[in-house]
mmCIF file with all atom_site columns, C-alpha atoms in Angstrom:
data_model
loop_
_atom_site.group_PDB
_atom_site.id
_atom_site.type_symbol
_atom_site.label_atom_id
_atom_site.label_alt_id
_atom_site.label_comp_id
_atom_site.label_asym_id
_atom_site.label_entity_id
_atom_site.label_seq_id
_atom_site.pdbx_PDB_ins_code
_atom_site.Cartn_x
_atom_site.Cartn_y
_atom_site.Cartn_z
_atom_site.occupancy
_atom_site.B_iso_or_equiv
_atom_site.pdbx_formal_charge
_atom_site.auth_seq_id
_atom_site.auth_comp_id
_atom_site.auth_asym_id
_atom_site.auth_atom_id
_atom_site.pdbx_PDB_model_num
ATOM 1   C CA . MET A 1 1   ? -85.614 2.669  -11.763 1.00 0.00 ? 23  MET A CA 1
ATOM 2   C CA . LYS A 1 2   ? -84.736 -0.522 -10.177 1.00 0.00 ? 24  LYS A CA 1
ATOM 3   C CA . LYS A 1 3   ? -82.978 -1.750 -12.900 1.00 0.00 ? 25  LYS A CA 1
ATOM 4   C CA . THR A 1 4   ? -80.872 1.198  -13.001 1.00 0.00 ? 26  THR A CA 1
ATOM 5   C CA . VAL A 1 5   ? -79.893 1.004  -9.401  1.00 0.00 ? 27  VAL A CA 1
ATOM 6   C CA . ILE A 1 6   ? -79.076 -2.515 -9.662  1.00 0.00 ? 28  ILE A CA 1
ATOM 7   C CA . ALA A 1 7   ? -76.788 -2.016 -13.012 1.00 0.00 ? 29  ALA A CA 1
ATOM 8   C CA . LEU A 1 8   ? -74.994 0.905  -11.075 1.00 0.00 ? 30  LEU A CA 1
ATOM 9   C CA . SER A 1 9   ? -74.453 -1.325 -8.183  1.00 0.00 ? 31  SER A CA 1
ATOM 10  C CA . LEU A 1 10  ? -73.105 -4.498 -10.214 1.00 0.00 ? 32  LEU A CA 1
ATOM 11  C CA . CYS A 1 11  ? -70.698 -1.574 -12.011 1.00 0.00 ? 33  CYS A CA 1
ATOM 12  C CA . CYS A 1 12  ? -69.315 -0.034 -8.905  1.00 0.00 ? 34  CYS A CA 1
ATOM 13  C CA . ALA A 1 13  ? -68.756 -3.484 -7.312  1.00 0.00 ? 35  ALA A CA 1
ATOM 14  C CA . ALA A 1 14  ? -66.894 -4.494 -10.450 1.00 0.00 ? 36  ALA A CA 1
ATOM 15  C CA . LEU A 1 15  ? -64.342 -1.593 -10.422 1.00 0.00 ? 37  LEU A CA 1
ATOM 16  C CA . PHE A 1 16  ? -64.042 -2.009 -6.899  1.00 0.00 ? 38  PHE A CA 1
ATOM 17  C CA . SER A 1 17  ? -63.082 -5.634 -7.260  1.00 0.00 ? 39  SER A CA 1
ATOM 18  C CA . MET A 1 18  ? -60.388 -4.660 -10.633 1.00 0.00 ? 40  MET A CA 1
ATOM 19  C CA . LEU A 1 19  ? -58.648 -2.284 -7.889  1.00 0.00 ? 41  LEU A CA 1
ATOM 20  C CA . LEU A 1 20  ? -58.601 -4.339 -5.263  1.00 0.00 ? 42  LEU A CA 1
ATOM 21  C CA . TRP A 1 21  ? -56.994 -6.895 -7.608  1.00 0.00 ? 43  TRP A CA 1
ATOM 22  C CA . GLN A 1 22  ? -54.464 -4.406 -9.334  1.00 0.00 ? 44  GLN A CA 1
ATOM 23  C CA . GLN A 1 23  ? -53.559 -3.132 -5.818  1.00 0.00 ? 45  GLN A CA 1
ATOM 24  C CA . PHE A 1 24  ? -52.913 -6.771 -4.639  1.00 0.00 ? 46  PHE A CA 1
ATOM 25  C CA . SER A 1 25  ? -51.482 -8.811 -7.396  1.00 0.00 ? 47  SER A CA 1
ATOM 26  C CA . ALA A 1 26  ? -48.724 -5.838 -8.002  1.00 0.00 ? 48  ALA A CA 1
ATOM 27  C CA . PRO A 1 27  ? -45.321 -7.195 -7.367  1.00 0.00 ? 49  PRO A CA 1
ATOM 28  C CA . ALA A 1 28  ? -44.166 -5.552 -4.050  1.00 0.00 ? 50  ALA A CA 1
ATOM 29  C CA . VAL A 1 29  ? -40.616 -4.331 -4.286  1.00 0.00 ? 51  VAL A CA 1
ATOM 30  C CA . THR A 1 30  ? -38.531 -5.381 -0.948  1.00 0.00 ? 52  THR A CA 1
ATOM 31  C CA . ALA A 1 31  ? -36.005 -2.868 0.596   1.00 0.00 ? 53  ALA A CA 1
ATOM 32  C CA . SER A 1 32  ? -33.451 -4.347 -0.421  1.00 0.00 ? 54  SER A CA 1
ATOM 33  C CA . GLU A 1 33  ? -34.145 -4.212 -3.917  1.00 0.00 ? 55  GLU A CA 1
ATOM 34  C CA . ALA A 1 34  ? -35.004 -0.589 -3.643  1.00 0.00 ? 56  ALA A CA 1
ATOM 35  C CA . LEU A 1 35  ? -31.703 0.160  -2.187  1.00 0.00 ? 57  LEU A CA 1
ATOM 36  C CA . THR A 1 36  ? -30.088 -1.317 -5.059  1.00 0.00 ? 58  THR A CA 1
ATOM 37  C CA . ALA A 1 37  ? -31.830 0.580  -7.561  1.00 0.00 ? 59  ALA A CA 1
ATOM 38  C CA . GLN A 1 38  ? -30.836 3.788  -5.651  1.00 0.00 ? 60  GLN A CA 1
ATOM 39  C CA . GLU A 1 39  ? -27.252 2.429  -5.288  1.00 0.00 ? 61  GLU A CA 1
ATOM 40  C CA . GLN A 1 40  ? -27.283 1.852  -9.116  1.00 0.00 ? 62  GLN A CA 1
ATOM 41  C CA . GLU A 1 41  ? -28.545 5.339  -9.462  1.00 0.00 ? 63  GLU A CA 1
ATOM 42  C CA . ASP A 1 42  ? -25.691 6.952  -7.484  1.00 0.00 ? 64  ASP A CA 1
ATOM 43  C CA . LYS A 1 43  ? -22.979 5.283  -9.019  1.00 0.00 ? 65  LYS A CA 1
ATOM 44  C CA . PRO A 1 44  ? -21.039 7.123  -12.088 1.00 0.00 ? 66  PRO A CA 1
ATOM 45  C CA . LEU A 1 45  ? -20.395 5.832  -15.598 1.00 0.00 ? 67  LEU A CA 1
ATOM 46  C CA . TYR A 1 46  ? -16.710 7.499  -15.882 1.00 0.00 ? 68  TYR A CA 1
ATOM 47  C CA . MET A 1 47  ? -14.623 8.591  -13.325 1.00 0.00 ? 69  MET A CA 1
ATOM 48  C CA . VAL A 1 48  ? -11.633 11.528 -14.643 1.00 0.00 ? 70  VAL A CA 1
ATOM 49  C CA . ARG A 1 49  ? -8.306  10.565 -13.253 1.00 0.00 ? 71  ARG A CA 1
ATOM 50  C CA . VAL A 1 50  ? -4.566  12.253 -14.078 1.00 0.00 ? 72  VAL A CA 1
ATOM 51  C CA . THR A 1 51  ? -2.758  9.670  -15.860 1.00 0.00 ? 73  THR A CA 1
ATOM 52  C CA . ASP A 1 52  ? 0.933   10.921 -16.455 1.00 0.00 ? 74  ASP A CA 1
ATOM 53  C CA . GLY A 1 53  ? -0.157  14.521 -16.096 1.00 0.00 ? 75  GLY A CA 1
ATOM 54  C CA . VAL A 1 54  ? -2.905  14.360 -18.502 1.00 0.00 ? 76  VAL A CA 1
ATOM 55  C CA . LEU A 1 55  ? -6.853  13.758 -17.877 1.00 0.00 ? 77  LEU A CA 1
ATOM 56  C CA . ALA A 1 56  ? -8.105  10.087 -18.937 1.00 0.00 ? 78  ALA A CA 1
ATOM 57  C CA . ILE A 1 57  ? -11.793 9.021  -18.597 1.00 0.00 ? 79  ILE A CA 1
ATOM 58  C CA . TYR A 1 58  ? -12.213 5.564  -16.868 1.00 0.00 ? 80  TYR A CA 1
ATOM 59  C CA . PRO A 1 59  ? -15.124 3.500  -16.963 1.00 0.00 ? 81  PRO A CA 1
ATOM 60  C CA . TYR A 1 60  ? -16.249 3.212  -13.073 1.00 0.00 ? 82  TYR A CA 1
ATOM 61  C CA . GLY A 1 61  ? -14.619 0.731  -11.452 1.00 0.00 ? 83  GLY A CA 1
ATOM 62  C CA . SER A 1 62  ? -12.214 0.123  -14.023 1.00 0.00 ? 84  SER A CA 1
ATOM 63  C CA . ASP A 1 63  ? -8.390  0.319  -13.876 1.00 0.00 ? 85  ASP A CA 1
ATOM 64  C CA . THR A 1 64  ? -8.136  0.394  -17.656 1.00 0.00 ? 86  THR A CA 1
ATOM 65  C CA . ALA A 1 65  ? -8.452  4.094  -19.403 1.00 0.00 ? 87  ALA A CA 1
ATOM 66  C CA . ALA A 1 66  ? -11.218 3.930  -22.074 1.00 0.00 ? 88  ALA A CA 1
ATOM 67  C CA . GLU A 1 67  ? -9.763  7.633  -23.466 1.00 0.00 ? 89  GLU A CA 1
ATOM 68  C CA . VAL A 1 68  ? -7.029  9.418  -22.726 1.00 0.00 ? 90  VAL A CA 1
ATOM 69  C CA . THR A 1 69  ? -7.396  13.289 -23.288 1.00 0.00 ? 91  THR A CA 1
ATOM 70  C CA . ASP A 1 70  ? -4.761  15.760 -24.391 1.00 0.00 ? 92  ASP A CA 1
ATOM 71  C CA . ILE A 1 71  ? -5.952  17.918 -21.654 1.00 0.00 ? 93  ILE A CA 1
ATOM 72  C CA . ARG A 1 72  ? -2.768  18.533 -19.052 1.00 0.00 ? 94  ARG A CA 1
ATOM 73  C CA . LEU A 1 73  ? -3.504  18.990 -15.654 1.00 0.00 ? 95  LEU A CA 1
ATOM 74  C CA . SER A 1 74  ? -1.165  22.023 -15.711 1.00 0.00 ? 96  SER A CA 1
ATOM 75  C CA . SER A 1 75  ? -3.375  23.947 -17.877 1.00 0.00 ? 97  SER A CA 1
ATOM 76  C CA . LEU A 1 76  ? -6.447  23.806 -15.382 1.00 0.00 ? 98  LEU A CA 1
ATOM 77  C CA . ARG A 1 77  ? -7.251  26.083 -12.568 1.00 0.00 ? 99  ARG A CA 1
ATOM 78  C CA . ALA A 1 78  ? -6.136  24.897 -9.186  1.00 0.00 ? 100 ALA A CA 1
ATOM 79  C CA . TYR A 1 79  ? -9.560  24.326 -7.965  1.00 0.00 ? 101 TYR A CA 1
ATOM 80  C CA . ASP A 1 80  ? -9.806  22.181 -10.647 1.00 0.00 ? 102 ASP A CA 1
ATOM 81  C CA . GLN A 1 81  ? -6.882  20.380 -10.572 1.00 0.00 ? 103 GLN A CA 1
ATOM 82  C CA . LYS A 1 82  ? -7.602  19.292 -6.904  1.00 0.00 ? 104 LYS A CA 1
ATOM 83  C CA . LEU A 1 83  ? -10.697 18.293 -7.978  1.00 0.00 ? 105 LEU A CA 1
ATOM 84  C CA . MET A 1 84  ? -9.500  15.846 -10.928 1.00 0.00 ? 106 MET A CA 1
ATOM 85  C CA . GLN A 1 85  ? -6.744  14.590 -9.011  1.00 0.00 ? 107 GLN A CA 1
ATOM 86  C CA . GLN A 1 86  ? -9.145  13.166 -6.658  1.00 0.00 ? 108 GLN A CA 1
ATOM 87  C CA . GLY A 1 87  ? -11.163 11.814 -9.137  1.00 0.00 ? 109 GLY A CA 1
ATOM 88  C CA . PHE A 1 88  ? -14.200 13.464 -10.972 1.00 0.00 ? 110 PHE A CA 1
ATOM 89  C CA . PRO A 1 89  ? -17.401 11.298 -11.576 1.00 0.00 ? 111 PRO A CA 1
ATOM 90  C CA . LEU A 1 90  ? -19.304 11.582 -14.585 1.00 0.00 ? 112 LEU A CA 1
ATOM 91  C CA . TYR A 1 91  ? -22.933 10.375 -14.211 1.00 0.00 ? 113 TYR A CA 1
ATOM 92  C CA . SER A 1 92  ? -24.163 9.808  -17.927 1.00 0.00 ? 114 SER A CA 1
ATOM 93  C CA . GLU A 1 93  ? -22.588 10.230 -21.551 1.00 0.00 ? 115 GLU A CA 1
ATOM 94  C CA . GLN A 1 94  ? -23.998 13.464 -21.733 1.00 0.00 ? 116 GLN A CA 1
ATOM 95  C CA . GLU A 1 95  ? -21.999 14.849 -18.756 1.00 0.00 ? 117 GLU A CA 1
ATOM 96  C CA . LEU A 1 96  ? -18.814 12.930 -20.326 1.00 0.00 ? 118 LEU A CA 1
ATOM 97  C CA . ALA A 1 97  ? -19.802 15.091 -23.833 1.00 0.00 ? 119 ALA A CA 1
ATOM 98  C CA . SER A 1 98  ? -20.246 18.279 -21.601 1.00 0.00 ? 120 SER A CA 1
ATOM 99  C CA . PHE A 1 99  ? -17.028 17.520 -19.772 1.00 0.00 ? 121 PHE A CA 1
ATOM 100 C CA . LEU A 1 100 ? -15.156 17.332 -22.655 1.00 0.00 ? 122 LEU A CA 1
ATOM 101 C CA . GLU A 1 101 ? -16.484 20.209 -24.383 1.00 0.00 ? 123 GLU A CA 1
ATOM 102 C CA . ASP A 1 102 ? -15.587 22.190 -21.478 1.00 0.00 ? 124 ASP A CA 1
ATOM 103 C CA . PHE A 1 103 ? -12.296 21.297 -20.573 1.00 0.00 ? 125 PHE A CA 1
ATOM 104 C CA . GLY A 1 104 ? -11.078 20.331 -24.433 1.00 0.00 ? 126 GLY A CA 1
ATOM 105 C CA . SER A 1 105 ? -11.627 23.803 -25.373 1.00 0.00 ? 127 SER A CA 1
#
């Protein structure tokens, strides 16, 4: 019985030591690093803009279109026209594919 109590105490001490080591050895993330990661998640991959009366897909931050569509601005509803004239962000490849499918039909 005494040996069991000692063995159990040693196991608990070892487990507690491992938890402490894991807690304090993990790299700390600074507030500026966390903000940068959040900003990257919020930044779109593409912007849809109007170019010569049609919609064009631009990589975010670029002035060179990656794709110029045959979707005429005049073929869209007034609300969609206003959105496209302001610039419409797309945050993933999936959003880009859905956008082209929805507006290209």
